[in-house]
Short mmCIF file of C-alpha atoms in Angstrom, two decimals:
data_model
loop_
_atom_site.label_atom_id
_atom_site.label_comp_id
_atom_site.label_asym_id
_atom_site.label_seq_id
_atom_site.Cartn_x
_atom_site.Cartn_y
_atom_site.Cartn_z
CA MET T 8 -6.15 8.18 10.90
CA LEU T 9 -7.47 5.75 8.44
CA GLY T 10 -10.67 3.97 8.00
CA THR T 11 -12.07 5.59 11.07
CA PHE T 12 -15.27 8.10 11.46
CA THR T 13 -13.96 11.34 12.11
CA ASP T 14 -15.60 13.85 14.58
CA ARG T 15 -17.42 14.97 11.17
CA GLY T 16 -18.60 11.83 10.53
CA LEU T 17 -16.86 11.02 7.57
CA LEU T 18 -15.12 7.64 6.55
CA HIS T 19 -11.30 7.72 5.74
CA VAL T 20 -10.31 4.87 3.02
CA ALA T 21 -7.15 3.49 2.82
CA GLY T 22 -5.85 3.51 -1.04
CA VAL T 23 -2.97 3.01 -3.29
CA ALA T 24 -2.48 6.20 -6.05
CA VAL T 25 -0.27 5.27 -8.92
CA PHE T 26 1.58 7.96 -10.65
CA SER T 27 2.65 7.84 -14.18
CA ARG T 28 3.54 9.03 -17.39
CA ARG T 29 1.37 6.28 -19.18
CA ALA T 30 -1.47 6.50 -16.72
CA LEU T 31 -4.23 6.91 -19.89
CA PRO T 32 -2.73 3.19 -21.42
CA LEU T 33 -2.09 1.74 -17.70
CA ALA T 34 -5.33 2.57 -16.16
CA ALA T 35 -7.32 0.78 -19.65
CA TRP T 36 -5.07 -2.39 -19.48
CA THR T 37 -5.99 -2.15 -15.22
CA ASN T 38 -9.29 -1.85 -16.44
CA GLY T 39 -9.77 -5.10 -18.77
CA LEU T 40 -8.82 -7.02 -15.30
CA GLU T 41 -11.33 -8.15 -13.05
CA LEU T 42 -10.67 -6.26 -10.34
CA ALA T 43 -10.77 -7.41 -6.99
CA GLY T 44 -8.58 -5.82 -4.06
CA ILE T 45 -4.74 -4.86 -3.19
CA LYS T 46 -3.51 -6.44 -0.24
CA ALA T 47 0.13 -5.36 1.04
CA ASP T 48 2.32 -8.79 1.43
CA THR T 49 5.32 -7.85 3.78
CA ASP T 50 6.56 -10.94 3.05
CA SER T 51 7.43 -10.25 -0.47
CA ALA T 52 7.41 -6.76 0.38
CA SER T 53 4.95 -5.87 -2.82
CA LEU T 54 1.40 -4.55 -3.21
CA ILE T 55 -0.35 -7.39 -4.72
CA LEU T 56 -3.23 -6.98 -7.40
CA GLU T 57 -5.88 -9.64 -6.93
CA THR T 58 -8.29 -10.34 -10.33
CA GLY T 59 -11.01 -12.85 -11.04
CA VAL T 60 -11.80 -15.25 -8.22
CA ASP T 61 -8.11 -16.55 -7.75
CA LYS T 62 -5.38 -14.61 -9.73
CA GLN T 63 -2.83 -12.25 -7.96
CA TRP T 64 -0.37 -10.06 -9.36
CA ARG T 65 2.77 -8.49 -7.91
CA TYR T 66 1.32 -4.90 -9.00
CA ALA T 67 4.10 -3.16 -7.00
CA SER T 68 7.65 -4.01 -4.58
CA TYR T 69 8.84 -1.73 -1.84
CA ARG T 70 11.60 -1.62 -1.04
CA ARG T 71 11.64 -3.95 2.71
CA THR T 72 12.31 -1.93 5.94
CA LYS T 73 10.90 -1.63 9.14
CA ALA T 74 9.38 1.54 8.70
CA ALA T 75 7.70 0.00 5.05
CA ASN T 76 6.12 -3.16 7.02
CA GLU T 77 4.62 -1.47 9.31
CA GLU T 78 3.20 1.37 7.19
CA ALA T 79 1.85 -1.92 5.03
CA GLU T 80 0.41 -3.38 8.36
CA GLN T 81 -1.19 -0.31 8.97
CA TRP T 82 -2.71 0.12 5.71
CA GLU T 83 -4.31 -3.13 6.07
CA ALA T 84 -5.30 -2.42 9.67
CA ALA T 85 -7.18 0.57 8.26
CA LYS T 86 -8.61 -1.65 5.10
CA LYS T 87 -10.20 -4.04 8.52
CA GLU T 88 -11.91 -0.98 9.90
CA THR T 89 -13.37 -0.41 6.48
CA ASP T 90 -14.76 -3.97 5.97
CA GLY T 91 -12.02 -4.19 3.77
CA MET T 92 -13.02 -1.03 1.38
CA HIS T 93 -10.09 0.29 -0.44
CA PHE T 94 -9.04 2.41 -3.90
CA LEU T 95 -6.39 2.03 -6.61
CA ALA T 96 -6.01 5.53 -8.34
CA ILE T 97 -4.20 6.12 -11.58
CA GLN T 98 -3.24 9.98 -12.84
CA GLU T 99 -0.37 11.10 -14.66
CA ASP T 100 1.26 12.97 -11.28
CA PRO T 101 0.43 13.98 -7.94
CA ASP T 102 -1.16 17.45 -8.91
CA ALA T 103 -3.06 16.36 -11.79
CA PRO T 104 -6.57 17.87 -12.15
CA SER T 105 -8.05 14.45 -12.57
CA CYS T 106 -7.38 10.06 -12.50
CA ALA T 107 -6.78 8.36 -15.48
CA GLY T 108 -8.56 5.61 -13.65
CA PHE T 109 -9.98 5.16 -9.94
CA TRP T 110 -11.43 1.73 -8.74
CA MET T 111 -13.33 0.83 -5.12
CA LEU T 112 -12.68 -2.48 -4.39
CA ARG T 113 -13.82 -4.17 -1.34
CA ASP T 114 -11.98 -7.12 0.03
CA TYR T 115 -14.13 -10.14 1.18
CA GLU T 116 -13.44 -13.10 3.40
CA PRO T 117 -14.69 -16.13 1.46
CA SER T 118 -17.97 -18.15 2.74
CA THR T 119 -17.23 -21.56 4.76
CA SER T 120 -21.02 -22.31 4.00
CA ILE T 121 -22.31 -24.49 1.78
#
């Protein structure tokens, strides 16, 4: 189960792995952004990349199905179990020996106190 401590005391962190033949240029472009987090938006069936304080980009879309929406909701729930911790990995293919880019991210709730 993502986002929970296992019997070995390990923490599973939710994440997104992007596979692209253009992994290196994509990772370079992504590195130029002030990455804040990734959110699954079931209304638009998209993964939203949050950058800076107030910018959002549609990073990827998925086919809107009940199963896909449930997976998106489970992914968001897994992030909450780790206090918003999640990751983005970019690599050429699933069998690549290394990542072209890797970012640990954390969702933060805006502060309501002044």
